[in-house]
Amino acid sequence: MDGDEALTCWLCYRAIDTLLQWHHPVPKAKKGRGTVPVHPICHKAIHTHFTNSQLARIGDDRAVILAHVEIAKFVSWVSSKPPDFHAPTRTR
């Protein structure tokens, strides 16, 4: 990646400006090594709705994450927000 390429969030596909976190699709606790860039708010949404065991079974299949009703609603809502938008995320 060169300096002109912008990072996009693995979950919502919005551009990432300055707020960046790295998500392990397979959690480190479950021997996951790979990471994907996400906004902090998107990272929180993933971990609010999925346990580490569930994420380990899902792996990097973004479509399965997006099929979750609450995640789909979240992504629809956040898609119109600016890149560095952040707000409290409801916990279950």
PDB file of C-alpha atoms in Angstrom:
ATOM      1  CA  MET A   1       0.000   0.000   0.000  1.00  0.00           C
ATOM      2  CA  ASP A   2       1.407   3.384  -0.922  1.00  0.00           C
ATOM      3  CA  GLY A   3       0.849   6.655   0.923  1.00  0.00           C
ATOM      4  CA  ASP A   4      -2.091   7.669  -1.294  1.00  0.00           C
ATOM      5  CA  GLU A   5      -4.191   4.593  -0.543  1.00  0.00           C
ATOM      6  CA  ALA A   6      -6.735   5.076   2.222  1.00  0.00           C
ATOM      7  CA  LEU A   7      -7.608   2.328   4.658  1.00  0.00           C
ATOM      8  CA  THR A   8     -11.209   1.206   4.736  1.00  0.00           C
ATOM      9  CA  CYS A   9     -12.982  -0.448   7.605  1.00  0.00           C
ATOM     10  CA  TRP A  10     -13.405  -4.205   7.256  1.00  0.00           C
ATOM     11  CA  LEU A  11     -16.919  -4.047   8.723  1.00  0.00           C
ATOM     12  CA  CYS A  12     -18.587  -0.908   7.343  1.00  0.00           C
ATOM     13  CA  TYR A  13     -16.295  -0.092   4.375  1.00  0.00           C
ATOM     14  CA  ARG A  14     -16.116   3.584   5.374  1.00  0.00           C
ATOM     15  CA  ALA A  15     -12.764   5.291   5.043  1.00  0.00           C
ATOM     16  CA  ILE A  16     -10.589   5.299   8.147  1.00  0.00           C
ATOM     17  CA  ASP A  17      -9.102   8.696   8.944  1.00  0.00           C
ATOM     18  CA  THR A  18      -7.262   8.856  12.290  1.00  0.00           C
ATOM     19  CA  LEU A  19      -9.199   6.470  14.565  1.00  0.00           C
ATOM     20  CA  LEU A  20      -7.956   2.987  13.739  1.00  0.00           C
ATOM     21  CA  GLN A  21      -7.984  -0.336  15.543  1.00  0.00           C
ATOM     22  CA  TRP A  22      -6.898  -3.766  14.368  1.00  0.00           C
ATOM     23  CA  HIS A  23      -9.456  -6.555  14.751  1.00  0.00           C
ATOM     24  CA  HIS A  24      -8.498 -10.236  14.845  1.00  0.00           C
ATOM     25  CA  PRO A  25     -11.310 -12.018  12.933  1.00  0.00           C
ATOM     26  CA  VAL A  26     -10.187 -15.141  14.787  1.00  0.00           C
ATOM     27  CA  PRO A  27      -9.417 -13.813  18.280  1.00  0.00           C
ATOM     28  CA  LYS A  28      -5.861 -14.044  19.595  1.00  0.00           C
ATOM     29  CA  ALA A  29      -7.260 -16.074  22.503  1.00  0.00           C
ATOM     30  CA  LYS A  30      -8.342 -18.658  19.903  1.00  0.00           C
ATOM     31  CA  LYS A  31      -4.951 -18.654  18.138  1.00  0.00           C
ATOM     32  CA  GLY A  32      -5.898 -16.047  15.530  1.00  0.00           C
ATOM     33  CA  ARG A  33      -3.015 -14.191  13.926  1.00  0.00           C
ATOM     34  CA  GLY A  34      -4.450 -12.118  11.080  1.00  0.00           C
ATOM     35  CA  THR A  35      -5.854  -8.626  11.571  1.00  0.00           C
ATOM     36  CA  VAL A  36      -8.127  -6.290   9.657  1.00  0.00           C
ATOM     37  CA  PRO A  37      -8.518  -2.504  10.052  1.00  0.00           C
ATOM     38  CA  VAL A  38     -11.707  -1.294  11.746  1.00  0.00           C
ATOM     39  CA  HIS A  39     -13.082   1.860  13.326  1.00  0.00           C
ATOM     40  CA  PRO A  40     -13.221   1.696  17.130  1.00  0.00           C
ATOM     41  CA  ILE A  41     -17.031   1.930  17.020  1.00  0.00           C
ATOM     42  CA  CYS A  42     -17.203  -0.982  14.553  1.00  0.00           C
ATOM     43  CA  HIS A  43     -14.783  -3.025  16.660  1.00  0.00           C
ATOM     44  CA  LYS A  44     -16.950  -2.458  19.727  1.00  0.00           C
ATOM     45  CA  ALA A  45     -20.086  -3.472  17.793  1.00  0.00           C
ATOM     46  CA  ILE A  46     -18.495  -6.759  16.708  1.00  0.00           C
ATOM     47  CA  HIS A  47     -17.415  -7.683  20.227  1.00  0.00           C
ATOM     48  CA  THR A  48     -20.746  -6.585  21.696  1.00  0.00           C
ATOM     49  CA  HIS A  49     -22.664  -9.075  19.569  1.00  0.00           C
ATOM     50  CA  PHE A  50     -20.246 -12.014  19.275  1.00  0.00           C
ATOM     51  CA  THR A  51     -18.242 -14.023  21.779  1.00  0.00           C
ATOM     52  CA  ASN A  52     -14.653 -15.018  21.037  1.00  0.00           C
ATOM     53  CA  SER A  53     -15.826 -18.600  20.451  1.00  0.00           C
ATOM     54  CA  GLN A  54     -18.390 -17.434  17.906  1.00  0.00           C
ATOM     55  CA  LEU A  55     -15.821 -15.246  16.167  1.00  0.00           C
ATOM     56  CA  ALA A  56     -13.373 -18.159  16.020  1.00  0.00           C
ATOM     57  CA  ARG A  57     -16.013 -20.281  14.251  1.00  0.00           C
ATOM     58  CA  ILE A  58     -16.925 -17.448  11.854  1.00  0.00           C
ATOM     59  CA  GLY A  59     -13.325 -16.598  11.016  1.00  0.00           C
ATOM     60  CA  ASP A  60     -12.872 -13.838   8.457  1.00  0.00           C
ATOM     61  CA  ASP A  61     -16.275 -14.405   6.819  1.00  0.00           C
ATOM     62  CA  ARG A  62     -17.542 -10.823   6.912  1.00  0.00           C
ATOM     63  CA  ALA A  63     -20.861 -11.882   5.338  1.00  0.00           C
ATOM     64  CA  VAL A  64     -21.728 -13.976   8.404  1.00  0.00           C
ATOM     65  CA  ILE A  65     -21.033 -10.997  10.675  1.00  0.00           C
ATOM     66  CA  LEU A  66     -23.191  -8.747   8.475  1.00  0.00           C
ATOM     67  CA  ALA A  67     -26.044 -11.283   8.471  1.00  0.00           C
ATOM     68  CA  HIS A  68     -26.532 -10.685  12.204  1.00  0.00           C
ATOM     69  CA  VAL A  69     -29.634  -8.470  12.518  1.00  0.00           C
ATOM     70  CA  GLU A  70     -28.123  -6.018  15.017  1.00  0.00           C
ATOM     71  CA  ILE A  71     -24.862  -5.705  13.069  1.00  0.00           C
ATOM     72  CA  ALA A  72     -26.787  -5.106   9.839  1.00  0.00           C
ATOM     73  CA  LYS A  73     -28.777  -2.326  11.533  1.00  0.00           C
ATOM     74  CA  PHE A  74     -25.595  -0.857  12.983  1.00  0.00           C
ATOM     75  CA  VAL A  75     -23.772  -0.842   9.620  1.00  0.00           C
ATOM     76  CA  SER A  76     -26.777   0.746   7.929  1.00  0.00           C
ATOM     77  CA  TRP A  77     -26.847   3.448  10.607  1.00  0.00           C
ATOM     78  CA  VAL A  78     -23.101   4.148  10.707  1.00  0.00           C
ATOM     79  CA  SER A  79     -22.628   4.130   6.923  1.00  0.00           C
ATOM     80  CA  SER A  80     -23.601   7.803   6.608  1.00  0.00           C
ATOM     81  CA  LYS A  81     -21.329   8.970   9.442  1.00  0.00           C
ATOM     82  CA  PRO A  82     -17.941  10.658   8.916  1.00  0.00           C
ATOM     83  CA  PRO A  83     -14.794   8.499   9.115  1.00  0.00           C
ATOM     84  CA  ASP A  84     -13.856   9.430  12.702  1.00  0.00           C
ATOM     85  CA  PHE A  85     -17.400   9.301  14.080  1.00  0.00           C
ATOM     86  CA  HIS A  86     -17.619   7.638  17.465  1.00  0.00           C
ATOM     87  CA  ALA A  87     -20.487   7.199  19.894  1.00  0.00           C
ATOM     88  CA  PRO A  88     -21.228   4.873  22.812  1.00  0.00           C
ATOM     89  CA  THR A  89     -22.205   1.388  21.712  1.00  0.00           C
ATOM     90  CA  ARG A  90     -24.946  -0.473  23.538  1.00  0.00           C
ATOM     91  CA  THR A  91     -23.832  -3.604  25.307  1.00  0.00           C
ATOM     92  CA  ARG A  92     -25.956  -6.699  25.527  1.00  0.00           C
TER      93      ARG A  92
END
